[in-house]
CSV table of N, CA and C in Angstrom, one decimal:
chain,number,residue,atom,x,y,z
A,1,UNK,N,0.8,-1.2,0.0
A,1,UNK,CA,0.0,0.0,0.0
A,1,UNK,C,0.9,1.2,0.0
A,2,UNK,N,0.9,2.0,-0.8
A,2,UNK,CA,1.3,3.5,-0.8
A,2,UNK,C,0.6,4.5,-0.5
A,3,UNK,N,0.6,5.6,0.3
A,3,UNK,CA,-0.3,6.6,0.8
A,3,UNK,C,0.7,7.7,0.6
A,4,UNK,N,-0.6,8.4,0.2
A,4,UNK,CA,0.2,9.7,-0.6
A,4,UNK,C,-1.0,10.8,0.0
A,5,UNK,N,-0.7,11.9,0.6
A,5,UNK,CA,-1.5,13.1,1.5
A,5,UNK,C,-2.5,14.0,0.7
A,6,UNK,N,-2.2,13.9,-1.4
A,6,UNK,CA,-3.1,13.8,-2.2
A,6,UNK,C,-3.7,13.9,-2.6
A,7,UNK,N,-4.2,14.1,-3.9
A,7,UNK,CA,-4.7,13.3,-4.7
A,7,UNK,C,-3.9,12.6,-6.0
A,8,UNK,N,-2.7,13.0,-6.1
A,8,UNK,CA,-1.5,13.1,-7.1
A,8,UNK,C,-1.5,11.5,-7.3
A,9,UNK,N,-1.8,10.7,-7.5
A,9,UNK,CA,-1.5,9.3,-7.8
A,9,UNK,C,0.2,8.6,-8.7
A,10,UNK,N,1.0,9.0,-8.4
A,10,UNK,CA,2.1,8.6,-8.7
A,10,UNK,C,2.4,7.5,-9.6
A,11,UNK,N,1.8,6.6,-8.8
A,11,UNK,CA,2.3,4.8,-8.7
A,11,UNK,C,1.2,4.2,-8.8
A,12,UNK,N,0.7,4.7,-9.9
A,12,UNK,CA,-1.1,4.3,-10.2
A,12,UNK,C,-0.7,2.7,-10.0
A,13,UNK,N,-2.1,1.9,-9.7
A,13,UNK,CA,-2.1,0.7,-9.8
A,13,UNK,C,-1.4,-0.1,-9.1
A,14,UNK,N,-0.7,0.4,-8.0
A,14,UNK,CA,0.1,-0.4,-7.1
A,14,UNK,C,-0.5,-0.1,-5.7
A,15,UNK,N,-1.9,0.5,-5.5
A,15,UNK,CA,-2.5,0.6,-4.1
A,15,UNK,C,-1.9,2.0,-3.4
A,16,UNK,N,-1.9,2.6,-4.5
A,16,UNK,CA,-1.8,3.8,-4.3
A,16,UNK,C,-3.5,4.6,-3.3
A,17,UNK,N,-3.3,5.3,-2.5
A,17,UNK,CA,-4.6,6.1,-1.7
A,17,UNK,C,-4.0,7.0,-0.7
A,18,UNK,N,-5.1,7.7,-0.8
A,18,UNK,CA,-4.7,8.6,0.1
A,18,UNK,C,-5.1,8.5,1.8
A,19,UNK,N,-4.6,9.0,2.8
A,19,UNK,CA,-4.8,8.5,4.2
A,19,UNK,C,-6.4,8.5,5.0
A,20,UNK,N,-7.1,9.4,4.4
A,20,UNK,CA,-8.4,9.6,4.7
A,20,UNK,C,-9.0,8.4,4.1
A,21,UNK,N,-9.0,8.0,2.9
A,21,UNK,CA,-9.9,6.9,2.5
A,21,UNK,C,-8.9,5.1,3.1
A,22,UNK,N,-7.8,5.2,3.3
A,22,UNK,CA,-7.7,4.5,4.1
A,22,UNK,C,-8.2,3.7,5.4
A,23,UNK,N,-8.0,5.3,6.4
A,23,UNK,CA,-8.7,5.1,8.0
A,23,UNK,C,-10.2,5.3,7.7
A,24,UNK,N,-10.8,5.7,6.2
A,24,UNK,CA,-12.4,5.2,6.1
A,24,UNK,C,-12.8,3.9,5.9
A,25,UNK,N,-11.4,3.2,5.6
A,25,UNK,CA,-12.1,1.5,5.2
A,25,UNK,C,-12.5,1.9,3.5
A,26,UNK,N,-11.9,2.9,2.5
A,26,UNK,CA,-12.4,3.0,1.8
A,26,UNK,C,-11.6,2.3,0.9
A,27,UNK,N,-10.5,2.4,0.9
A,27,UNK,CA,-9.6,1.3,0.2
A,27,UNK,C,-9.0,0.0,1.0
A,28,UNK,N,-8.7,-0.4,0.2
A,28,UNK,CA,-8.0,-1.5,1.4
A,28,UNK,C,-7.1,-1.7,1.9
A,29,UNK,N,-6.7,-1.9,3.2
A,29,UNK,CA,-5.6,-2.4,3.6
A,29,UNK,C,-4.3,-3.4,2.9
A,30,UNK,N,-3.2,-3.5,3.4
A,30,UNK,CA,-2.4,-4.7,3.3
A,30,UNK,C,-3.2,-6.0,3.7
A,31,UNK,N,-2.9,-6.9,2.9
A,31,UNK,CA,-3.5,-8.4,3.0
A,31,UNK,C,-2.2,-9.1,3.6
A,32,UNK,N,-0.8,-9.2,3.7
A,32,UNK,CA,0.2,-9.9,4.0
A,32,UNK,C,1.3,-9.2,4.1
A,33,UNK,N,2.0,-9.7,5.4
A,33,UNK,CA,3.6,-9.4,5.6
A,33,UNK,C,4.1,-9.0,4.5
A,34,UNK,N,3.8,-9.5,3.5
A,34,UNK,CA,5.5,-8.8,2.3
A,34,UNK,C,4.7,-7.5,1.6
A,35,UNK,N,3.5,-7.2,2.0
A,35,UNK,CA,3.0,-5.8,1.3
A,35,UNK,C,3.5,-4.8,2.7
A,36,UNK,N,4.4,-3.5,1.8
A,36,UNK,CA,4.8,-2.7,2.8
A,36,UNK,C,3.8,-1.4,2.7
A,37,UNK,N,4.3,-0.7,3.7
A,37,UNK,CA,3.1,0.6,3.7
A,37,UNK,C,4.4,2.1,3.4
A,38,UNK,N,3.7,2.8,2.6
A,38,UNK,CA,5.2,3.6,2.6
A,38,UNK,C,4.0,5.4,2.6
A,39,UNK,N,4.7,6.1,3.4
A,39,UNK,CA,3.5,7.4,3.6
A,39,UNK,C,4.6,8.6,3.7
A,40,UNK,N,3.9,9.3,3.0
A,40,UNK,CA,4.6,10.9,2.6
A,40,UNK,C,4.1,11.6,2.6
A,41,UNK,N,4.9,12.5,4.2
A,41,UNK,CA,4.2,13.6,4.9
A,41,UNK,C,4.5,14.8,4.4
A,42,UNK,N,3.4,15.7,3.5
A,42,UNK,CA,3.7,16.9,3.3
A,42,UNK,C,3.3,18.1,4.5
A,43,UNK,N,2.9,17.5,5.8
A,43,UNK,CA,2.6,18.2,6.1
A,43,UNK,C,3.5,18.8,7.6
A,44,UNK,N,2.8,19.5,8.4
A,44,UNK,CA,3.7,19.9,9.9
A,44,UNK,C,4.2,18.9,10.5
A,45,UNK,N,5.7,19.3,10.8
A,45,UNK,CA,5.8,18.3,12.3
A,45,UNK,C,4.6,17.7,13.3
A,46,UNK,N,4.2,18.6,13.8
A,46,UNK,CA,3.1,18.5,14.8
A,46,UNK,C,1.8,17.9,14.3
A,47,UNK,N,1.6,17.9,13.0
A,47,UNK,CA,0.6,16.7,12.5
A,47,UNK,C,1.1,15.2,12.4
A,48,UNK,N,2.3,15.4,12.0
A,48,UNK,CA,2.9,14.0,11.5
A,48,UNK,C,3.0,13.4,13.2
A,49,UNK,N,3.5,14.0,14.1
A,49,UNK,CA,3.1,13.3,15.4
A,49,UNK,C,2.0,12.9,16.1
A,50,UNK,N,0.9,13.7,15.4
A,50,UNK,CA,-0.3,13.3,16.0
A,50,UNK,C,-0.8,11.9,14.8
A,51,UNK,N,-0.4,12.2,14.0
A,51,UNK,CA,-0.7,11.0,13.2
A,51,UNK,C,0.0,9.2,13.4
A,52,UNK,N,1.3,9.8,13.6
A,52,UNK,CA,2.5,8.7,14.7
A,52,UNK,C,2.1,8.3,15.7
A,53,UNK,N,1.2,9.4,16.5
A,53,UNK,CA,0.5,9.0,18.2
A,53,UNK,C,-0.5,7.8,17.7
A,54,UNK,N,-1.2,8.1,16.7
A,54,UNK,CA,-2.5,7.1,16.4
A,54,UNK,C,-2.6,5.9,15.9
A,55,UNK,N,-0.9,5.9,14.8
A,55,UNK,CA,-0.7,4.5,14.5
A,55,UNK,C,-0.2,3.8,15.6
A,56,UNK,N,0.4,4.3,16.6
A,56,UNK,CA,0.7,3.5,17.9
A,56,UNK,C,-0.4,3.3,18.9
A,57,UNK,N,-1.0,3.9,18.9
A,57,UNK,CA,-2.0,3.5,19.9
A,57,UNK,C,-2.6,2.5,19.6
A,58,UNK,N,-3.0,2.7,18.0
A,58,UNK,CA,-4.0,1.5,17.6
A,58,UNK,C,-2.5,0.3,17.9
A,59,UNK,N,-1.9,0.5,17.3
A,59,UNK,CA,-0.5,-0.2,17.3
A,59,UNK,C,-0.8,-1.1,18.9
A,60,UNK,N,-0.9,-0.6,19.9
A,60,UNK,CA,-0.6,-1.0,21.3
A,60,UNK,C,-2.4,-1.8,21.1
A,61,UNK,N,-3.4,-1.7,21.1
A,61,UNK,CA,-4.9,-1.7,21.4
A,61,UNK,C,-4.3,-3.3,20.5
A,62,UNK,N,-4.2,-2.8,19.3
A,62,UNK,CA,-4.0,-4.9,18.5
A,62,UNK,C,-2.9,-5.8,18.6
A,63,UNK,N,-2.4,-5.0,19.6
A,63,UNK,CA,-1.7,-6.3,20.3
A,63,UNK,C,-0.2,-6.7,19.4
């Protein structure tokens, strides 16, 4: 999965989405270990942390 902050689609066709339709369940997730997740933050420090706080929490909640 690729996430891109977007709508620019780069790397059409390779599970390219943007982070909102992601955490909507609107695209899908990785199905297996060898699919990697790669995310490019155009935006503030201070978002990209609040965004880092929330993959870890969920991160900690599933164990």
């Amino acid at each position: 999965m690729v996430l891109f902050p977007s709508r620019r689609r780069h790397f059409y066709g390779c599970g390219a989405c943007d982070t909102d339709e992601l955490f909507r369940r609107d695209s899908p997730a990785r199905t297996s270990n060898d699919e990697i997740t790669l995310y490019k933050a155009v935006g503030t420090a201070l978002a990209d942390l609040a965004a880092a706080t929330m993959v870890y929490e969920a991160a900690l909640i599933a164990g």
